[in-house]
Coordinates of C-alpha atoms and ligand atoms in Angstrom, one line a residue:
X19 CA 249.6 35.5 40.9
X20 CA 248.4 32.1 42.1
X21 CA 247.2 31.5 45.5
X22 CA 244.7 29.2 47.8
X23 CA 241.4 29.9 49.4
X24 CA 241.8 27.8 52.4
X25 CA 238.8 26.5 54.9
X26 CA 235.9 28.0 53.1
X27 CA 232.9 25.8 52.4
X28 CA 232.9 25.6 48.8
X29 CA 229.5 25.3 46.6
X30 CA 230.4 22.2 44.3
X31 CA 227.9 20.7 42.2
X32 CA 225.1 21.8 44.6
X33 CA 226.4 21.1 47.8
X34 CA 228.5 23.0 50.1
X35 CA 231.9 21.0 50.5
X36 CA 235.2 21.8 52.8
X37 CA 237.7 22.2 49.9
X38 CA 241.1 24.3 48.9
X39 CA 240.6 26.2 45.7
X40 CA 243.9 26.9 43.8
X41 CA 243.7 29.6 41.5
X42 CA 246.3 29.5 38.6
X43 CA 246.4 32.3 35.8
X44 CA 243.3 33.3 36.5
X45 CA 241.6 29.8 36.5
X46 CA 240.7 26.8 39.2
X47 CA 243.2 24.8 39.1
X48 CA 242.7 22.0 42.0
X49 CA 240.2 21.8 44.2
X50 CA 241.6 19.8 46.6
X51 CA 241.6 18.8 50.7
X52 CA 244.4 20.9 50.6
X53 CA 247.1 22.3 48.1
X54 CA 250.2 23.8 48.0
X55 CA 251.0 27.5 47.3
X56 CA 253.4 30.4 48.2
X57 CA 250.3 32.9 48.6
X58 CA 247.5 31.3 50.9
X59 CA 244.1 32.9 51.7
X60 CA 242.3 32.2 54.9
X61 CA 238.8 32.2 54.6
X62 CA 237.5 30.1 57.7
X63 CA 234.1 31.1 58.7
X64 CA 233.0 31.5 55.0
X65 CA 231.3 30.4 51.8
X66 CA 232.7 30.1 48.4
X67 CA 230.6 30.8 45.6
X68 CA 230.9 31.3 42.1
X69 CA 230.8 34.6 41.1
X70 CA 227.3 35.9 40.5
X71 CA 226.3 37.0 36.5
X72 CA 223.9 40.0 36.6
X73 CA 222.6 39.9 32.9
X74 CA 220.9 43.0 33.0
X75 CA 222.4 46.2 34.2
X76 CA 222.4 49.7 33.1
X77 CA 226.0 50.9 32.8
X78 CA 224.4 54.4 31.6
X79 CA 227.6 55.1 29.1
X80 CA 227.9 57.2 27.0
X81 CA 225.2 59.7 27.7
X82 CA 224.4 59.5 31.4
X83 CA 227.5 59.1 33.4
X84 CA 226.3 61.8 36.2
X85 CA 224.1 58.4 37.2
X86 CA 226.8 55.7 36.5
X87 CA 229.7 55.1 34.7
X88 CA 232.1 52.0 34.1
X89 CA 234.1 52.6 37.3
X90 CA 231.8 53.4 39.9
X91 CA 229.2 50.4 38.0
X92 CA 231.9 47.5 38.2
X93 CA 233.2 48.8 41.7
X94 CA 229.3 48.2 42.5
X95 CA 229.5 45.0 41.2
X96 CA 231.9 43.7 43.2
X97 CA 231.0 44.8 46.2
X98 CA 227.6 42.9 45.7
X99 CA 229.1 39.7 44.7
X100 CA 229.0 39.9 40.9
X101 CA 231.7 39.0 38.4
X102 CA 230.2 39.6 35.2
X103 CA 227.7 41.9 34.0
X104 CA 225.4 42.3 30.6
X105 CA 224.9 45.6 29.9
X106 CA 221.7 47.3 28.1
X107 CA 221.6 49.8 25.3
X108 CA 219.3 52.1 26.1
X109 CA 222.3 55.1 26.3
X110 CA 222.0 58.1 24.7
X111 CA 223.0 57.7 22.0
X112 CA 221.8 54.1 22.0
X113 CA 223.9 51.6 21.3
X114 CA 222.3 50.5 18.1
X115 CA 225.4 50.3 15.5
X116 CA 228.4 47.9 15.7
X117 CA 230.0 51.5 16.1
X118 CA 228.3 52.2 19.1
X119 CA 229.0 48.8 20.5
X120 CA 233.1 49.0 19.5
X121 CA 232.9 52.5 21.7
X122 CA 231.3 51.3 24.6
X123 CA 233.4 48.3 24.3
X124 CA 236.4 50.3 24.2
X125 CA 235.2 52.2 27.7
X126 CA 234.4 49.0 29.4
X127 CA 237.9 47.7 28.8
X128 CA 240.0 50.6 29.9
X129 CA 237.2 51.1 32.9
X130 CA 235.7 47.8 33.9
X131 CA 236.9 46.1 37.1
X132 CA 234.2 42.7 36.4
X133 CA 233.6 41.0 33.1
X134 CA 231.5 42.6 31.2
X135 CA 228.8 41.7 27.5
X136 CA 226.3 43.4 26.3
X137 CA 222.7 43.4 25.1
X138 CA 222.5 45.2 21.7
X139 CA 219.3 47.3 20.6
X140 CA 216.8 46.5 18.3
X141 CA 215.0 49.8 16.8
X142 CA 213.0 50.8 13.5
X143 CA 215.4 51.6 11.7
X144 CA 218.9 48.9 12.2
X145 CA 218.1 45.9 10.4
X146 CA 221.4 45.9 9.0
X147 CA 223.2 46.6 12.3
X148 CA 221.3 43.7 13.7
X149 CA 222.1 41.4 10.7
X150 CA 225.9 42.0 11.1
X151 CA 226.8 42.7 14.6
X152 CA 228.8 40.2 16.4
X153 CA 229.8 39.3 19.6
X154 CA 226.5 40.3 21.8
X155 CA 224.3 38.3 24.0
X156 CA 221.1 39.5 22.6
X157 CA 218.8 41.5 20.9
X158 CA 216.8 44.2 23.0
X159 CA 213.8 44.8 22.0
X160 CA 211.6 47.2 24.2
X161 CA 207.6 46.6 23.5
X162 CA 206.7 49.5 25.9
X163 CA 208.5 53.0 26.2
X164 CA 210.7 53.3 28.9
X165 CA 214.3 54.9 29.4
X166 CA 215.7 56.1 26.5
X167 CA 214.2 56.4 23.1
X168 CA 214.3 52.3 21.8
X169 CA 210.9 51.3 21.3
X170 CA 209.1 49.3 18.7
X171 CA 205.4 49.1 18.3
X172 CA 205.3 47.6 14.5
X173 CA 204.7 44.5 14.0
X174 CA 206.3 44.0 10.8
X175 CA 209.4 45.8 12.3
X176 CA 209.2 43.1 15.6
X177 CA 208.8 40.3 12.8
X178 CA 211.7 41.1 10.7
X179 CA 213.8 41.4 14.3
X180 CA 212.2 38.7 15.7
X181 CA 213.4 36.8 12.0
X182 CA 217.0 37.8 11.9
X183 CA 217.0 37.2 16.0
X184 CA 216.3 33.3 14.4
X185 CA 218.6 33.6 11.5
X186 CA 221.9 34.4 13.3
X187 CA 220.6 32.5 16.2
X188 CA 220.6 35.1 18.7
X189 CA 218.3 35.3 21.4
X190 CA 215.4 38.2 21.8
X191 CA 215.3 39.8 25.4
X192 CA 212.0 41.9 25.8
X193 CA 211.0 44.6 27.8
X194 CA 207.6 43.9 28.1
X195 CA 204.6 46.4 28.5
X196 CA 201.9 47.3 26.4
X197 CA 202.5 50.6 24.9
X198 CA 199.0 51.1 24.5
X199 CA 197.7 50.5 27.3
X200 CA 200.6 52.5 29.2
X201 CA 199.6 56.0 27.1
X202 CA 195.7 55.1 27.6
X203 CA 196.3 54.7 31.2
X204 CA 199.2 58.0 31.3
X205 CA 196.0 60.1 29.6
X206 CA 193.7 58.8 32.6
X207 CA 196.1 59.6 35.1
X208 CA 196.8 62.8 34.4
X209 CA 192.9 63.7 33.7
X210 CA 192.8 62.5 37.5
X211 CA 195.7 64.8 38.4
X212 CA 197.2 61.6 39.5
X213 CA 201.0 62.9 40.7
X214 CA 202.4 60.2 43.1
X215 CA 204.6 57.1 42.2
X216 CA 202.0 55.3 43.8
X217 CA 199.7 55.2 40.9
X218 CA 202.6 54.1 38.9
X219 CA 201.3 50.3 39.2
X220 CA 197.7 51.7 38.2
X221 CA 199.8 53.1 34.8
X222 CA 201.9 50.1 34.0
X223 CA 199.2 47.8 35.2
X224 CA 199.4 43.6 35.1
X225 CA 197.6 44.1 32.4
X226 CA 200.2 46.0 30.4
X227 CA 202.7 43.5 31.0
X228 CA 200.5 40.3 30.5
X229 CA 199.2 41.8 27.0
X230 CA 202.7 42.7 25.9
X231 CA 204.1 39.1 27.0
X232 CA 201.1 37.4 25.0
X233 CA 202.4 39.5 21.9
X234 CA 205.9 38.5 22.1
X235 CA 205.4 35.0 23.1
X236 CA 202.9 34.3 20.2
X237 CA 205.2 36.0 17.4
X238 CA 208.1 33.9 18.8
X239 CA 206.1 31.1 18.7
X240 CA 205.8 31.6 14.9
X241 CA 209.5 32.5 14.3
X242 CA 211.2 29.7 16.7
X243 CA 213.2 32.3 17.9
X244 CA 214.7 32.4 21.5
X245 CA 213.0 35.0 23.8
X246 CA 213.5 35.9 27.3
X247 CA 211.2 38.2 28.8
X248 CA 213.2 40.8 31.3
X249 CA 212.0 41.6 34.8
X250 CA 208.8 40.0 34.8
X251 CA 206.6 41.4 37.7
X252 CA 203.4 40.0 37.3
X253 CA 201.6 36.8 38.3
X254 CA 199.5 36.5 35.3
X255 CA 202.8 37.2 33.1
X256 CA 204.4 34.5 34.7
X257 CA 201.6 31.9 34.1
X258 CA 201.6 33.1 30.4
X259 CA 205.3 32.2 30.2
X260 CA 205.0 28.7 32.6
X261 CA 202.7 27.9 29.7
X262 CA 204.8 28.8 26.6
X263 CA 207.4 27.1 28.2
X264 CA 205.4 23.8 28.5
X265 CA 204.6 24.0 25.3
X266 CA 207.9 24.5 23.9
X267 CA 211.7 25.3 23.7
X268 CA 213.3 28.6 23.8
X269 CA 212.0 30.7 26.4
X270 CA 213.2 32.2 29.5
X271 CA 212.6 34.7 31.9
X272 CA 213.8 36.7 34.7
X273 CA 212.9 38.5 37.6
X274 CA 214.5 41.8 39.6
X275 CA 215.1 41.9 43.3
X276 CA 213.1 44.8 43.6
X277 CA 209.8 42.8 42.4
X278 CA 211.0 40.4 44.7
X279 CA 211.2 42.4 47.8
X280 CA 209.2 45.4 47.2
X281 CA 205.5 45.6 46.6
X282 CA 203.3 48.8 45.1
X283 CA 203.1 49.7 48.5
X284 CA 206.3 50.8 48.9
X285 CA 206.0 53.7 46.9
X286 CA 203.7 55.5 49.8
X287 CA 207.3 55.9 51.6
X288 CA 209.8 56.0 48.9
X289 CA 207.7 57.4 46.0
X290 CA 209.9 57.8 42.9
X291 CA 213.1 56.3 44.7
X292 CA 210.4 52.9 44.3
X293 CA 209.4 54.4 40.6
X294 CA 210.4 51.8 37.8
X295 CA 209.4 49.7 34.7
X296 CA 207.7 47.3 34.8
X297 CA 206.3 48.6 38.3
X298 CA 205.8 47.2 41.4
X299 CA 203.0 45.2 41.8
X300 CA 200.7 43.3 44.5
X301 CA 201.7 41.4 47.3
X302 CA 200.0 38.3 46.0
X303 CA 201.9 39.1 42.3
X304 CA 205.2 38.9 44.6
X305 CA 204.3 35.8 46.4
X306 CA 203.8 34.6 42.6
X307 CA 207.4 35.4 41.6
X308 CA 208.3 33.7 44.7
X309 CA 206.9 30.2 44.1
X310 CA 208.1 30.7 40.2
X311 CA 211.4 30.9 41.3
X312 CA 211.2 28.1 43.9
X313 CA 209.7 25.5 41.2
X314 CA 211.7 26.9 38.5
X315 CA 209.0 28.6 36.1
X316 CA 211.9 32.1 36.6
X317 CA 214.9 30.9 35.1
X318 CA 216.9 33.6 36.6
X319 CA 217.3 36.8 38.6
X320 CA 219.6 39.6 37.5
X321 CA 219.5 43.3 39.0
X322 CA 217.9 45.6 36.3
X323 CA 220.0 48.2 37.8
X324 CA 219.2 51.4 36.6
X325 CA 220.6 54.1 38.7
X326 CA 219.7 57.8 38.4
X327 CA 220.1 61.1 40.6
X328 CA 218.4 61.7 43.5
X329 CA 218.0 65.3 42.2
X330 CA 216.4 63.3 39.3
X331 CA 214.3 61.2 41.6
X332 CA 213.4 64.4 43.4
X333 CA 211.5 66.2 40.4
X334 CA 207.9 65.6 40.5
X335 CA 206.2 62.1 39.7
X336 CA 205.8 62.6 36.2
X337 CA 209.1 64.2 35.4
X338 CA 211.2 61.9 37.5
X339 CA 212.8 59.1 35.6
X340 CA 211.7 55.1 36.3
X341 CA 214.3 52.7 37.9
X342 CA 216.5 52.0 40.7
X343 CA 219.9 50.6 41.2
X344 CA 220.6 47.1 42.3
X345 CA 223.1 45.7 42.1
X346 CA 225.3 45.9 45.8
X347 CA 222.5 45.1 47.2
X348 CA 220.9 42.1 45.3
X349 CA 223.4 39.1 46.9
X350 CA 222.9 40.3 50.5
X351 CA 218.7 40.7 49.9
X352 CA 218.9 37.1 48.8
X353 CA 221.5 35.8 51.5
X354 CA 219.2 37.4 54.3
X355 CA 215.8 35.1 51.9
X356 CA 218.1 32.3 52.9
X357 CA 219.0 32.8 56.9
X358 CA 215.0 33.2 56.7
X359 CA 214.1 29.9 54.8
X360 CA 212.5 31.8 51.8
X361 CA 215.2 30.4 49.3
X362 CA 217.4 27.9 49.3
X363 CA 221.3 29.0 48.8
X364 CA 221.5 26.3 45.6
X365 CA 218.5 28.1 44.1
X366 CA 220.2 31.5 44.2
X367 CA 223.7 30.2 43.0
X368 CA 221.4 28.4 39.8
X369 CA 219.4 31.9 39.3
X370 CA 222.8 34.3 39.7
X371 CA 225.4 31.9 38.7
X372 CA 224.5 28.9 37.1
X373 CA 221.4 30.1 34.5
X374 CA 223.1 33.3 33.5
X375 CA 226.0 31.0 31.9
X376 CA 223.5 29.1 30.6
X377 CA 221.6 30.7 29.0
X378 CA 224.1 33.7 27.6
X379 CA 226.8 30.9 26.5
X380 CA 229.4 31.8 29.2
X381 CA 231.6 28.5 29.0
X382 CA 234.1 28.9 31.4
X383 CA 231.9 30.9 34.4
X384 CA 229.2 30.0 36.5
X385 CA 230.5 27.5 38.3
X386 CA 233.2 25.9 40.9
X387 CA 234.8 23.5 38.8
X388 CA 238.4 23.0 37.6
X389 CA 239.3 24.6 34.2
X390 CA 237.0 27.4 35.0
X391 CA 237.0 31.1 35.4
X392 CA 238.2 32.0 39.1
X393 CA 235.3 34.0 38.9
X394 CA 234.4 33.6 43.0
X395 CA 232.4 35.3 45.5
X396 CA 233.5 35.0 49.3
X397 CA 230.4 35.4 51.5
X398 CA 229.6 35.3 55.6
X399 CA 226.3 34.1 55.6
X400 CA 226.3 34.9 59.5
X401 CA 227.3 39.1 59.4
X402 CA 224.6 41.3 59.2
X403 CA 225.1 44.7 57.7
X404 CA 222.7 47.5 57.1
X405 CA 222.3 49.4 53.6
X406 CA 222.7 52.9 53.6
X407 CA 222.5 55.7 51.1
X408 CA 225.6 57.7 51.3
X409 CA 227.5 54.3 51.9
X410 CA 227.2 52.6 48.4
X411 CA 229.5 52.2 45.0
X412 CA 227.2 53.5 42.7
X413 CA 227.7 56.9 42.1
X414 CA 224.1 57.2 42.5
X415 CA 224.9 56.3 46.3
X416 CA 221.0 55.5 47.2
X417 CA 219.3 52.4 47.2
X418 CA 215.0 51.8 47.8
X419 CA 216.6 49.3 50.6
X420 CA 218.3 51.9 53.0
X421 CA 217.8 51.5 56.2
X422 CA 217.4 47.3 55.5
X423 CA 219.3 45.2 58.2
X424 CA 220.8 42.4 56.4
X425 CA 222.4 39.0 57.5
X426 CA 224.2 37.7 55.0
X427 CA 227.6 39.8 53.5
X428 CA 230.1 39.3 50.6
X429 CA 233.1 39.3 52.0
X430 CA 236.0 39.4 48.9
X431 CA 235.3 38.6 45.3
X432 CA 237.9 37.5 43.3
X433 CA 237.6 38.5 39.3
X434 CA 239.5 36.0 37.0
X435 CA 241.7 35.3 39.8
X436 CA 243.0 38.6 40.0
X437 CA 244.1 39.8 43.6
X438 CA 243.5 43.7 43.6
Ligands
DOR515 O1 212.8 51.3 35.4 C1 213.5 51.1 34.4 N1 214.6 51.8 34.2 N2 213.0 50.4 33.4 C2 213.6 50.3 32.2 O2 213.1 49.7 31.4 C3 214.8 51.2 31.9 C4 215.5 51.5 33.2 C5 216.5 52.6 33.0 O3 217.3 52.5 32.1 O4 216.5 53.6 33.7
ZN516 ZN1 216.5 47.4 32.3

């Protein structure tokens, strides 16, 4: 059905501007002072935005839908403000084959309430997958174990991926931590009786990540592939990439909320509920990311959202599995950065919105602009809500930011101009 957002303050360009947006099968039509249609939408008091684009989300299908599943991830989605999400392989079975991918496709559609791509895995033995498949925005390739069973350690096996990532013109996206290091550190830990998600940053140290970031950034510099490297946590990662990227085309990067507004020493409180991969790190590595994304060595943030039980998060340290959801709660985290001067609201619409389409190839979204997607995010920058477990979309239904007051709320998002 078409309609009009009326008196909202609409972000054009980069700037917020009084406009009415007409939505018209499922695009922008006009963005006018004011337009005509039968169905009209008030939205005084609030902010348009373009729908935000979490490129990295863990959907957990097929294999793991007592932590998430198509309909209770998308529903999350929404209510945090994002329109489209890339989803990662790392399922069980991982999606690996083009038959895998046409599966989880087929979920996704009936299922789905946002947009949805998807990150295909690299492992030891799919060459030929990876040399055929079609219609994916990227290559996973995960340097360091993590959840799930992708992992690749050779180096020929990284080359030849890294080669047919160049080939086809498809870009790498790395999880990266030394798997070395990691089991060296693991063997340590457990000699010490370590047994608390606070050592989890003395496991998966800086050092894991910055070693595993040299590797990948000096094979891509040989291949002239594109690589992003996920979630980076680390202030000595970062500077490796801020370098490589001087240097040359073709690498991007991204950070999480939670290494944004968490530090290692959350895990005293929340212990495994703060458990994830890459871990959290120092305050100063924080203030790092911070500055990164302010001058623009992060291209973008996206959630990383990987839900899991709290009965799973209950088992002991070791047993419990690594990650935390994200995704409802990422928009409001940043909104709040912005009513406190951390951020700027044009940097988080070019980290969510803007660099997502970029650098995935999604033409038509990312932005306010007629002819595009009426991908659109309603927010009240002024409402303050506070997170709580028990309250949230995911069917986890816990988040490492319960009990956080908030100002800043999305209000209605609107997904290829579609009412419900
Ligand atoms: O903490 C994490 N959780 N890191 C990953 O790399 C995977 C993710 C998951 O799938 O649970
Ligand atoms: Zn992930």
């Amino acid at each position: 059905m078409d309609f009009v957002l009326e008196n909202a303050l609409v972000f054009i360009g980069s700037k917020l501007i009084p406009k009415s947006v007409l939505v018209k099968e499922g695009k922008i039509a006009a963005l006018e002072q004011s337009v005509h249609a039968a169905k009209r939408i008030d939205c005084k008091g609030n902010i348009l935005l373009p729908g935000l684009i979490d490129a990295h989300v863990h959907f957990r299908i097929p294999g793991g839908a007592q932590k998430e599943d198509w309909s209770t991830g998308s529903a999350a989605a929404l209510a945090g403000g994002v329109t489209t999400v890339i989803d990662m392989p790392n399922n069980n079975p991982s999606c690996t084959t083009r038959k895998a991918l046409a599966d989880k496709e087929k979920v996704a559609k009936a299922d789905s309430k946002c947009n949805f791509a998807f990150h295909f895995g690299a492992s030891n033995d799919n060459m030929r997958e990876l040399e055929q498949v079609d219609g994916i925005a990227s290559f996973k390739v995960f340097l360091g174990a993590s959840t799930g069973n992708l992992l690749i350690t050779d180096p020929a096996i990284l080359r030849k991926v890294f080669s047919i990532a160049k080939e086809r013109n498809i870009a790498v996206v790395v999880h990266a931590e030394d798997e070395d290091i990691i089991k060296e550190n693991t063997a340590m830990a457990k000699e010490k009786g370590w047994n608390h998600a606070k050592y989890h940053s003395k496991i998966r140290t800086c050092e894991a990540e910055t070693k595993s970031i040299e590797k990948a950034l000096a094979l891509q510099d040989e291949i002239g592939n594109k690589l992003h490297i996920l979630h980076i946590s680390s202030a000595q990662g970062l500077e490796l990439v801020k370098e490589a990227k001087q240097n040359r085309e073709g690498i991007t990067c991204e950070a999480t909320p939670h290494h944004l507004f968490l530090t290692e020493e959350s895990t005293e409180n929340l212990g495994n509920f703060a458990k994830m991969n890459p871990s959290l790190k120092s305050r100063e590595d924080v203030n790092a990311l911070w500055k990164g994304l302010r001058q623009g060595a992060i291209d973008l943030i996206a959630t990383d959202h990987a839900p899991h039980t709290i009965q799973e998060k209950e088992k002991p340290y070791w047993e419990a599995p690594s990650g935390v959801p994200g995704i409802e709660t990422m928009l409001p985290l940043l909104l709040d950065a912005v009513n406190k001067e951390k951020i700027e609201l044009k940097t988080i619409v070019e980290k969510c919105c803007i660099a997502p389409a970029r650098v995935y190839g999604f033409e038509s979204r990312g932005e306010i602009k007629v002819g595009k997607d009426a991908d659109l995010t309603l927010i009240d920058l002024q409402k303050k809500k506070t997170i709580k477990n028990g309250q949230l979309q995911t069917k986890c239904n816990w988040s490492p930011f319960a009990t956080w007051e908030l100002q800043g709320s999305v209000e209605r998002v609107f997904v290829r101009g579609r009412l419900d």
